[in-house]
Coordinates of N, CA, C and O in Angstrom, one line a residue:
X1026 N 0.9 -1.3 0.1 CA 0.0 0.0 -0.1 C 0.8 1.4 0.0 O 0.6 2.3 -0.7
X1027 N 2.0 1.4 0.7 CA 2.7 2.2 0.9 C 3.6 2.6 -0.5 O 3.7 3.7 -0.8
X1028 N 4.0 1.6 -1.1 CA 4.6 1.8 -2.5 C 3.6 2.3 -3.6 O 4.0 3.0 -4.6
X1029 N 2.3 1.9 -3.4 CA 1.2 2.4 -4.3 C 1.1 3.9 -4.0 O 1.2 4.7 -5.1
X1030 N 1.2 4.4 -2.8 CA 1.0 6.0 -2.4 C 2.1 6.7 -3.2 O 2.1 7.8 -3.6
X1031 N 3.4 6.1 -3.1 CA 4.6 6.6 -3.6 C 4.5 6.8 -5.0 O 4.9 7.7 -5.8
X1032 N 4.0 5.7 -5.7 CA 4.0 5.6 -7.3 C 2.9 6.8 -7.7 O 3.2 7.5 -8.7
X1033 N 1.9 6.9 -6.9 CA 0.9 7.8 -7.3 C 1.4 9.2 -7.2 O 1.2 10.1 -8.0
X1034 N 2.0 9.5 -6.2 CA 2.8 10.8 -6.0 C 3.9 11.0 -7.0 O 3.8 12.3 -7.4
X1035 N 4.5 10.1 -7.4 CA 5.5 10.3 -8.5 C 4.8 10.7 -9.9 O 5.1 11.6 -10.4
X1036 N 4.0 9.9 -10.1 CA 2.9 10.2 -11.3 C 2.4 11.6 -11.3 O 2.5 12.2 -12.4
X1037 N 1.8 11.8 -10.3 CA 1.1 13.3 -10.3 C 2.4 14.4 -10.4 O 2.1 15.3 -11.0
X1038 N 3.5 14.2 -9.6 CA 4.6 15.1 -9.7 C 5.1 15.3 -11.3 O 5.2 16.7 -11.6
X1039 N 5.2 14.1 -11.8 CA 5.7 14.3 -13.4 C 4.6 15.0 -14.2 O 5.1 15.8 -14.9
X1040 N 3.5 14.6 -14.0 CA 2.3 15.3 -14.7 C 2.3 16.7 -14.5 O 2.0 17.5 -15.4
X1041 N 2.4 17.2 -13.1 CA 2.3 18.5 -12.9 C 3.7 19.2 -13.6 O 3.3 20.3 -14.2
X1042 N 4.7 18.6 -13.6 CA 5.9 19.3 -14.2 C 5.6 19.3 -15.9 O 6.1 20.6 -16.5
X1043 N 5.3 18.3 -16.3 CA 5.0 18.3 -17.7 C 3.9 19.5 -18.2 O 4.1 20.1 -19.2
X1044 N 2.8 19.5 -17.5 CA 1.8 20.6 -17.6 C 2.4 21.9 -17.6 O 2.2 22.9 -18.3
X1045 N 3.3 22.3 -16.6 CA 3.9 23.4 -16.4 C 4.9 23.9 -17.6 O 4.8 24.9 -17.9
X1046 N 5.7 23.0 -18.0 CA 6.5 23.0 -19.0 C 5.9 23.4 -20.5 O 6.5 24.1 -21.3
X1047 N 4.6 23.0 -20.6 CA 3.7 23.2 -21.7 C 3.3 24.6 -21.8 O 2.8 25.2 -22.8
X1048 N 3.1 25.2 -20.5 CA 2.5 26.6 -20.4 C 3.5 27.7 -20.4 O 3.4 28.7 -19.6
X1049 N 4.7 27.5 -21.1 CA 5.8 28.5 -20.9 C 6.3 28.5 -22.4 O 6.2 27.7 -23.3
X1050 N 7.1 29.8 -22.5 CA 7.5 30.1 -23.9 C 8.7 31.0 -23.7 O 9.3 31.2 -22.5
X1051 N 9.2 31.6 -24.6 CA 10.5 32.4 -24.5 C 10.3 33.8 -25.3 O 9.2 33.8 -26.1
X1052 N 11.2 34.6 -24.9 CA 10.9 36.2 -25.5 C 12.5 36.3 -26.0 O 13.5 36.5 -25.1
X1053 N 12.6 36.9 -27.1 CA 14.0 37.3 -27.6 C 14.0 38.5 -28.4 O 12.9 39.0 -29.0
X1054 N 15.1 39.1 -28.4 CA 15.2 40.5 -29.4 C 16.6 41.0 -29.4 O 17.6 40.5 -28.7
X1055 N 16.9 42.1 -30.1 CA 18.1 42.7 -30.1 C 17.8 44.3 -30.2 O 16.9 44.7 -30.8
X1056 N 18.8 44.9 -29.5 CA 18.6 46.5 -29.1 C 20.0 47.0 -29.8 O 21.0 46.6 -29.4
X1057 N 19.8 48.1 -30.7 CA 21.1 48.7 -31.1 C 20.9 50.1 -31.0 O 19.6 50.7 -31.0
X1058 N 21.9 51.0 -30.9 CA 23.1 50.6 -30.7 C 23.3 50.0 -29.1 O 22.6 50.4 -28.1
X1059 N 24.3 49.0 -29.0 CA 24.6 48.3 -27.8 C 24.9 49.3 -26.7 O 24.6 49.1 -25.5
X1060 N 25.8 50.4 -26.9 CA 26.0 51.3 -25.7 C 24.8 52.0 -25.4 O 25.0 52.8 -24.2
X1061 N 23.9 52.1 -26.0 CA 22.6 52.7 -25.5 C 21.8 52.1 -24.5 O 20.8 52.7 -23.9
X1062 N 21.9 50.8 -24.3 CA 21.1 50.0 -23.6 C 21.7 50.0 -22.0 O 22.8 49.5 -21.7
X1063 N 20.7 50.6 -21.3 CA 21.0 50.6 -19.8 C 20.5 49.3 -19.2 O 21.3 48.6 -18.4
X1064 N 19.2 49.2 -19.2 CA 18.5 47.7 -18.9 C 17.4 47.4 -19.6 O 16.8 48.3 -20.2
X1065 N 17.0 46.0 -19.5 CA 15.8 45.5 -20.3 C 14.9 45.0 -19.2 O 15.3 44.2 -18.5
X1066 N 13.8 45.5 -19.3 CA 12.6 45.0 -18.4 C 11.6 44.3 -18.8 O 11.1 44.9 -20.1
X1067 N 11.0 43.3 -18.5 CA 9.8 42.6 -19.0 C 8.9 42.5 -17.9 O 9.3 42.1 -16.7
X1068 N 7.7 43.1 -18.3 CA 6.7 43.6 -17.1 C 5.4 42.7 -17.5 O 4.8 42.9 -18.6
X1069 N 4.7 42.0 -16.5 CA 3.4 41.5 -16.5 C 2.7 41.8 -15.2 O 3.0 41.4 -14.2
X1070 N 1.7 42.9 -15.2 CA 1.2 43.2 -14.0 C 2.0 43.8 -13.1 O 2.7 44.8 -13.6
X1071 N 2.0 43.3 -11.9 CA 2.9 43.7 -10.8 C 4.4 43.2 -10.8 O 5.2 43.3 -10.0
X1072 N 4.5 42.2 -11.7 CA 5.8 41.2 -12.0 C 6.7 41.9 -12.9 O 6.3 42.3 -13.9
X1073 N 8.0 42.2 -12.5 CA 9.2 42.8 -13.3 C 10.2 41.9 -13.5 O 10.7 41.5 -12.3
X1074 N 10.8 41.5 -14.7 CA 11.9 40.7 -14.7 C 13.2 41.6 -15.3 O 12.7 42.2 -16.5
X1075 N 14.2 41.7 -14.8 CA 15.4 42.3 -15.5 C 16.0 41.3 -16.3 O 16.4 40.4 -15.6
X1076 N 16.2 41.7 -17.4 CA 16.8 40.6 -18.4 C 18.1 41.0 -18.6 O 18.7 42.2 -18.8
X1077 N 19.0 40.0 -18.6 CA 20.4 40.1 -19.0 C 20.8 40.5 -20.5 O 20.2 39.9 -21.3
X1078 N 21.4 41.7 -20.5 CA 21.8 42.1 -22.1 C 23.1 41.6 -22.3 O 24.3 41.9 -21.7
X1079 N 23.3 40.8 -23.4 CA 24.2 40.2 -23.8 C 24.8 40.9 -25.5 O 24.0 40.5 -26.4
X1080 N 25.5 42.0 -25.4 CA 25.9 42.7 -26.7 C 24.6 43.1 -27.3 O 24.6 43.1 -28.5
X1081 N 23.5 43.5 -26.6 CA 22.5 44.3 -27.3 C 21.4 43.2 -27.4 O 20.2 43.7 -27.6
X1082 N 21.6 41.8 -27.2 CA 20.4 41.0 -27.4 C 20.1 40.4 -26.2 O 20.8 40.5 -25.1
X1083 N 19.1 39.6 -26.2 CA 18.4 38.9 -24.8 C 17.6 37.9 -25.2 O 17.0 37.6 -26.4
X1084 N 17.5 36.9 -24.4 CA 16.7 35.7 -24.6 C 16.2 35.4 -23.2 O 17.0 35.0 -22.3
X1085 N 15.0 35.4 -23.0 CA 14.4 35.0 -21.7 C 13.6 33.8 -21.8 O 12.5 33.9 -22.7
X1086 N 14.0 32.9 -21.1 CA 13.1 31.4 -21.4 C 12.2 31.2 -20.2 O 12.4 31.9 -19.2
X1087 N 11.5 30.1 -20.4 CA 10.5 29.8 -19.3 C 9.5 30.8 -18.8 O 9.3 30.9 -17.7
X1088 N 9.2 31.7 -19.7 CA 8.1 32.8 -19.3 C 6.7 32.1 -19.3 O 6.4 31.4 -20.4
X1089 N 5.9 32.3 -18.4 CA 4.3 31.8 -18.4 C 4.0 32.6 -19.9 O 4.2 33.6 -20.1
X1090 N 3.0 31.6 -20.5 CA 2.5 32.3 -21.6 C 1.3 33.2 -21.3 O 0.3 33.0 -20.8
X1091 N 1.6 34.7 -21.7 CA 0.6 35.7 -21.5 C 1.3 36.9 -22.3 O 2.2 36.7 -23.0
X1092 N 0.6 38.0 -22.0 CA 1.1 39.2 -22.7 C 2.1 40.1 -21.8 O 1.7 40.1 -20.5
X1093 N 3.0 40.7 -22.2 CA 4.1 41.3 -21.7 C 4.1 42.8 -22.0 O 3.9 42.9 -23.2
X1094 N 4.9 43.7 -21.3 CA 5.4 44.9 -21.7 C 6.9 44.8 -21.6 O 7.4 44.5 -20.8
X1095 N 7.5 45.4 -22.7 CA 9.0 45.2 -22.8 C 9.6 46.7 -22.7 O 9.2 47.5 -23.6
X1096 N 10.3 47.0 -21.7 CA 10.7 48.3 -21.6 C 12.3 48.3 -21.6 O 13.0 47.4 -21.1
X1097 N 13.0 49.2 -22.6 CA 14.3 49.4 -22.6 C 14.8 50.7 -22.0 O 14.1 51.8 -22.4
X1098 N 15.3 50.8 -21.0 CA 16.1 51.9 -20.2 C 17.1 52.2 -21.0 O 18.2 51.5 -20.9
X1099 N 17.2 53.4 -21.5 CA 18.2 53.7 -22.3 C 19.5 54.7 -21.7 O 19.0 55.5 -20.7
X1100 N 20.7 54.7 -21.9 CA 21.7 55.6 -21.5 C 21.6 56.5 -22.3 O 21.4 56.8 -23.5
X1101 N 21.9 57.9 -21.7 CA 22.1 59.2 -22.3 C 23.1 59.1 -23.6 O 24.1 58.5 -23.2
X1102 N 22.7 59.5 -24.5 CA 21.7 60.6 -25.2 C 20.5 59.8 -25.7 O 19.7 60.4 -26.3
X1103 N 20.5 58.6 -25.7 CA 19.3 57.8 -26.3 C 18.2 57.8 -25.3 O 18.1 58.1 -24.1
X1104 N 17.0 57.7 -26.0 CA 15.6 57.6 -25.4 C 15.1 56.4 -24.9 O 15.3 55.3 -25.8
X1105 N 14.4 56.2 -23.9 CA 13.8 55.1 -23.4 C 12.8 54.4 -24.6 O 12.4 55.2 -25.4
X1106 N 12.5 53.1 -24.6 CA 11.7 52.6 -25.4 C 10.8 51.5 -24.9 O 11.3 50.8 -24.1
X1107 N 9.4 51.5 -25.2 CA 8.6 50.8 -24.5 C 7.8 50.0 -25.7 O 7.4 50.7 -26.6
X1108 N 7.6 48.7 -25.6 CA 6.9 47.8 -26.5 C 5.7 47.2 -25.8 O 5.9 46.4 -24.9
X1109 N 4.5 47.5 -26.0 CA 3.4 46.9 -25.2 C 2.8 45.8 -26.1 O 3.0 45.6 -27.1
X1110 N 1.9 45.0 -25.3 CA 1.1 43.9 -25.9 C 2.1 42.7 -26.6 O 1.6 42.3 -27.7
X1111 N 3.2 42.5 -25.9 CA 4.0 41.3 -26.6 C 3.6 39.9 -26.0 O 3.6 39.8 -24.8
X1112 N 3.0 39.3 -27.1 CA 2.4 38.0 -26.6 C 3.4 36.7 -26.5 O 4.3 36.6 -27.7
X1113 N 3.5 36.1 -25.4 CA 4.2 34.8 -25.5 C 3.6 33.7 -25.4 O 2.5 33.6 -24.6
X1114 N 3.7 32.7 -26.4 CA 2.7 31.6 -26.6 C 3.5 30.5 -26.1 O 4.7 30.2 -26.2
X1115 N 2.6 29.3 -25.6 CA 3.0 28.1 -25.2 C 4.1 27.4 -26.1 O 3.9 27.3 -27.3
X1116 N 5.2 26.9 -25.3 CA 6.2 26.3 -26.4 C 6.7 26.9 -27.7 O 7.1 26.3 -28.5
X1117 N 6.8 28.4 -27.6 CA 7.4 28.9 -28.7 C 8.0 30.1 -28.2 O 8.2 30.7 -27.1
X1118 N 9.2 30.6 -29.2 CA 9.9 31.6 -29.0 C 9.2 32.9 -29.6 O 9.2 33.1 -30.9
X1119 N 9.0 34.0 -28.9 CA 8.6 35.3 -29.5 C 9.6 36.0 -29.7 O 10.4 36.6 -28.8
X1120 N 9.9 36.5 -31.0 CA 11.1 37.3 -31.3 C 10.6 38.6 -31.6 O 9.7 39.0 -32.8
X1121 N 10.9 39.7 -30.9 CA 10.5 41.1 -31.1 C 11.3 41.9 -32.0 O 11.1 42.9 -32.5
X1122 N 12.3 41.2 -32.7 CA 13.2 41.8 -33.7 C 14.2 42.6 -33.2 O 14.7 42.6 -32.2
X1123 N 14.6 43.6 -34.0 CA 15.8 44.6 -33.7 C 15.1 45.8 -33.5 O 14.3 46.3 -34.2
X1124 N 15.4 46.5 -32.4 CA 14.9 47.8 -32.0 C 16.1 48.7 -32.2 O 16.9 48.7 -31.5
X1125 N 15.9 49.7 -32.7 CA 17.0 50.8 -32.8 C 16.6 51.9 -31.8 O 15.4 52.7 -32.0
X1126 N 17.2 52.3 -30.8 CA 17.2 53.3 -29.9 C 17.4 54.7 -30.7 O 18.6 54.8 -31.5
X1127 N 16.6 55.5 -30.4 CA 16.7 57.1 -31.0 C 17.3 57.9 -30.0 O 17.3 57.8 -28.8
X1128 N 17.9 58.9 -30.5 CA 18.5 60.1 -29.7 C 17.4 61.2 -29.6 O 16.4 61.4 -30.5

């Protein structure tokens, strides 16, 4: 009986993990000029994720599938940039393309 309960618990844990993995996606993009990027923020409601900037590019994996706002905080003399309504879809990578920061 005890091994039956453990087996059920393991099966439920694996099923929960598989369900969670299917409800996430990724977000990527590139910002130029590289020296204009101060920080990249991905926002959903009250949640904010600071994204690592790698030579102007970024990739954020395992995001829950929903709509986000992407904010690029720019270094002077460049202007901040905001992209609203970015949809992240289950098991896919949303590419916002290349963003050119303006002065």
